[in-house]
Amino acid sequence: ILRRILIVIDMQHDFIDGALGTEQAMQIVPNVLQKIQEYAPENRIATRDTHGPDYLQTSEGQHLPVPHCIRGTKGWEIVPEISAALGDTRILDKPSFGSPALAHVLAEENKKEPLELELVGLCTDICVVSNALLLKAALPETRILVDASCCAGVTPDTHQAALTTMKMCQIEICGLDNGKD
């Protein structure tokens, strides 16, 4: 039997109702809440996009000059309803799109017992795709799923493009029937 782990990516104010928020991001919150309830707390990991006050001087800040997810600000916090549902779920702060620490933690867990991974969250076309591909590289034989109904991209088109990219890299896409584009 495979141990199923849910990875909740960056469900933070700045991506939902803050500096980079979108209507699509707000719409997935109930779906993500429902998905969290399907997993025991010990089988959940969350990530939090985390930047410092020098964000605009970073490479990312040069390409996306919108300060967001600055440690300690409201925008950095996971939205209250998701935070409450996560409870004491382990949260990994990540300074960039993908989290090598997440890949390391899950590779170590996979040595103990085989895993199946499911990713949900924001943004499909940046942090979700980055982490899915990082995990696929670290754990090439592990089944990795992304629930499209629990993800939103910067735009509906880039959301679809990211889903296609992940599918091409042998990451399973589910939740398309009831997904919001």
Short mmCIF file of C-alpha atoms in Angstrom, two decimals:
data_model
loop_
_atom_site.label_atom_id
_atom_site.label_comp_id
_atom_site.label_asym_id
_atom_site.label_seq_id
_atom_site.Cartn_x
_atom_site.Cartn_y
_atom_site.Cartn_z
CA ILE A 1 0.00 0.00 0.00
CA LEU A 2 1.30 3.43 -0.94
CA ARG A 3 1.29 6.27 1.53
CA ARG A 4 -0.54 9.21 -0.09
CA ILE A 5 0.81 12.68 0.65
CA LEU A 6 -0.95 15.95 -0.16
CA ILE A 7 1.23 18.95 -0.99
CA VAL A 8 -0.57 22.28 -0.62
CA ILE A 9 1.35 24.91 -2.57
CA ASP A 10 1.35 28.59 -1.56
CA MET A 11 -2.28 29.18 -0.54
CA GLN A 12 -1.29 32.65 0.67
CA HIS A 13 -3.11 35.97 0.74
CA ASP A 14 -0.89 37.57 -1.91
CA PHE A 15 -1.82 34.86 -4.44
CA ILE A 16 -5.52 34.76 -3.53
CA ASP A 17 -6.73 38.22 -2.51
CA GLY A 18 -3.54 40.26 -2.31
CA ALA A 19 -0.85 41.70 -4.59
CA LEU A 20 -1.07 38.89 -7.18
CA GLY A 21 -4.56 37.58 -6.37
CA THR A 22 -7.05 36.49 -9.02
CA GLU A 23 -10.70 35.53 -9.21
CA GLN A 24 -9.64 32.01 -10.25
CA ALA A 25 -7.45 31.70 -7.14
CA MET A 26 -10.36 32.74 -4.90
CA GLN A 27 -12.61 30.18 -6.60
CA ILE A 28 -10.39 27.17 -5.76
CA VAL A 29 -10.29 27.81 -1.98
CA PRO A 30 -13.38 25.61 -1.23
CA ASN A 31 -11.97 22.80 -3.41
CA VAL A 32 -8.61 22.94 -1.61
CA LEU A 33 -10.39 22.91 1.77
CA GLN A 34 -12.29 19.79 0.75
CA LYS A 35 -9.09 18.12 -0.51
CA ILE A 36 -7.24 18.84 2.75
CA GLN A 37 -9.99 17.01 4.68
CA GLU A 38 -9.30 13.87 2.60
CA TYR A 39 -5.80 13.52 4.10
CA ALA A 40 -4.68 12.87 7.66
CA PRO A 41 -2.53 15.68 9.12
CA GLU A 42 0.61 13.52 9.04
CA ASN A 43 0.08 13.02 5.30
CA ARG A 44 0.04 16.72 4.41
CA ILE A 45 2.83 19.21 3.69
CA ALA A 46 2.32 22.84 2.77
CA THR A 47 4.67 25.33 1.17
CA ARG A 48 4.80 29.06 1.66
CA ASP A 49 6.40 31.42 -0.85
CA THR A 50 8.76 33.50 1.28
CA HIS A 51 10.67 36.63 0.32
CA GLY A 52 12.60 39.27 2.22
CA PRO A 53 12.46 43.05 2.13
CA ASP A 54 15.12 42.98 -0.63
CA TYR A 55 12.73 41.18 -3.00
CA LEU A 56 12.96 43.81 -5.76
CA GLN A 57 16.75 43.33 -5.86
CA THR A 58 16.46 39.57 -6.45
CA SER A 59 16.39 37.90 -9.85
CA GLU A 60 12.70 37.11 -9.38
CA GLY A 61 12.00 40.70 -8.33
CA GLN A 62 13.73 41.98 -11.46
CA HIS A 63 11.41 39.84 -13.62
CA LEU A 64 8.26 40.26 -11.52
CA PRO A 65 8.53 43.69 -9.84
CA VAL A 66 5.53 43.16 -7.56
CA PRO A 67 6.56 42.71 -3.92
CA HIS A 68 4.67 39.73 -2.54
CA CYS A 69 4.85 37.12 0.21
CA ILE A 70 7.29 39.22 2.26
CA ARG A 71 7.96 37.27 5.47
CA GLY A 72 5.86 38.57 8.35
CA THR A 73 3.30 40.45 6.24
CA LYS A 74 -0.38 39.57 5.83
CA GLY A 75 0.28 38.69 2.18
CA TRP A 76 2.79 36.02 3.28
CA GLU A 77 0.27 34.29 5.53
CA ILE A 78 -1.75 31.29 4.41
CA VAL A 79 -5.40 32.39 4.19
CA PRO A 80 -7.24 31.71 7.48
CA GLU A 81 -9.63 28.99 6.29
CA ILE A 82 -6.81 26.98 4.70
CA SER A 83 -4.52 27.59 7.67
CA ALA A 84 -7.21 26.33 10.07
CA ALA A 85 -7.80 23.23 7.93
CA LEU A 86 -4.07 22.51 7.77
CA GLY A 87 -3.77 22.70 11.55
CA ASP A 88 -0.27 21.65 12.54
CA THR A 89 0.65 20.44 9.06
CA ARG A 90 4.35 20.90 8.34
CA ILE A 91 4.98 24.11 6.37
CA LEU A 92 8.12 24.59 4.31
CA ASP A 93 9.09 28.17 3.48
CA LYS A 94 10.59 28.41 0.00
CA PRO A 95 12.55 31.35 -1.42
CA SER A 96 11.81 30.49 -5.04
CA PHE A 97 9.28 28.71 -7.26
CA GLY A 98 10.39 25.15 -6.56
CA SER A 99 11.46 23.76 -3.20
CA PRO A 100 14.51 21.49 -3.16
CA ALA A 101 13.78 21.02 0.57
CA LEU A 102 10.35 19.60 -0.30
CA ALA A 103 11.91 17.17 -2.77
CA HIS A 104 14.49 16.13 -0.16
CA VAL A 105 11.88 15.57 2.59
CA LEU A 106 9.70 13.47 0.28
CA ALA A 107 12.65 11.49 -1.12
CA GLU A 108 13.62 10.59 2.46
CA GLU A 109 10.03 9.58 3.29
CA ASN A 110 9.89 7.50 0.10
CA LYS A 111 12.95 5.52 1.27
CA LYS A 112 10.96 4.47 4.35
CA GLU A 113 7.79 3.57 2.47
CA PRO A 114 6.58 4.10 -1.10
CA LEU A 115 4.68 7.33 -1.64
CA GLU A 116 2.05 8.68 -3.98
CA LEU A 117 1.97 12.47 -4.18
CA GLU A 118 -0.86 14.87 -4.96
CA LEU A 119 -0.30 18.59 -5.50
CA VAL A 120 -2.83 21.41 -5.22
CA GLY A 121 -2.51 25.17 -4.92
CA LEU A 122 -1.08 28.25 -6.58
CA CYS A 123 -0.02 29.17 -9.10
CA THR A 124 -0.41 26.25 -11.53
CA ASP A 125 1.91 27.84 -14.08
CA ILE A 126 4.70 28.86 -11.70
CA CYS A 127 5.05 27.16 -8.32
CA VAL A 128 2.82 24.10 -8.85
CA VAL A 129 4.51 23.12 -12.13
CA SER A 130 7.98 23.88 -10.69
CA ASN A 131 7.43 21.64 -7.66
CA ALA A 132 5.74 18.88 -9.67
CA LEU A 133 8.69 18.72 -12.07
CA LEU A 134 11.22 18.89 -9.22
CA LEU A 135 9.45 16.02 -7.48
CA LYS A 136 9.27 14.01 -10.72
CA ALA A 137 13.03 14.46 -11.16
CA ALA A 138 13.75 13.47 -7.54
CA LEU A 139 11.25 10.57 -7.49
CA PRO A 140 10.90 9.37 -11.11
CA GLU A 141 9.05 6.16 -10.19
CA THR A 142 6.60 7.84 -7.82
CA ARG A 143 3.04 8.48 -8.98
CA ILE A 144 2.44 12.23 -8.92
CA LEU A 145 -0.98 13.77 -9.45
CA VAL A 146 -2.14 17.36 -9.76
CA ASP A 147 -5.80 18.13 -9.12
CA ALA A 148 -6.68 20.80 -11.71
CA SER A 149 -9.84 21.74 -9.80
CA CYS A 150 -7.65 22.71 -6.82
CA CYS A 151 -5.21 24.86 -8.82
CA ALA A 152 -5.33 28.22 -10.56
CA GLY A 153 -2.83 29.90 -12.81
CA VAL A 154 -1.94 33.51 -13.43
CA THR A 155 -4.41 33.29 -16.32
CA PRO A 156 -6.74 30.49 -17.47
CA ASP A 157 -4.54 30.02 -20.57
CA THR A 158 -1.30 29.66 -18.62
CA HIS A 159 -3.09 27.32 -16.17
CA GLN A 160 -3.97 25.06 -19.13
CA ALA A 161 -0.45 25.33 -20.56
CA ALA A 162 1.05 24.22 -17.23
CA LEU A 163 -1.36 21.27 -16.99
CA THR A 164 -0.32 20.22 -20.50
CA THR A 165 3.38 20.54 -19.62
CA MET A 166 2.96 18.41 -16.50
CA LYS A 167 0.95 15.80 -18.39
CA MET A 168 3.72 15.60 -21.00
CA CYS A 169 6.17 14.90 -18.16
CA GLN A 170 4.09 11.95 -16.91
CA ILE A 171 2.41 13.78 -14.05
CA GLU A 172 -1.23 12.75 -13.86
CA ILE A 173 -3.83 15.50 -14.10
CA CYS A 174 -7.15 14.84 -12.38
CA GLY A 175 -10.11 17.00 -11.43
CA LEU A 176 -10.73 18.34 -14.93
CA ASP A 177 -14.44 17.39 -14.92
CA ASN A 178 -15.32 19.76 -12.10
CA GLY A 179 -12.41 22.15 -12.55
CA LYS A 180 -12.84 25.85 -12.97
CA ASP A 181 -10.83 27.22 -15.87
#
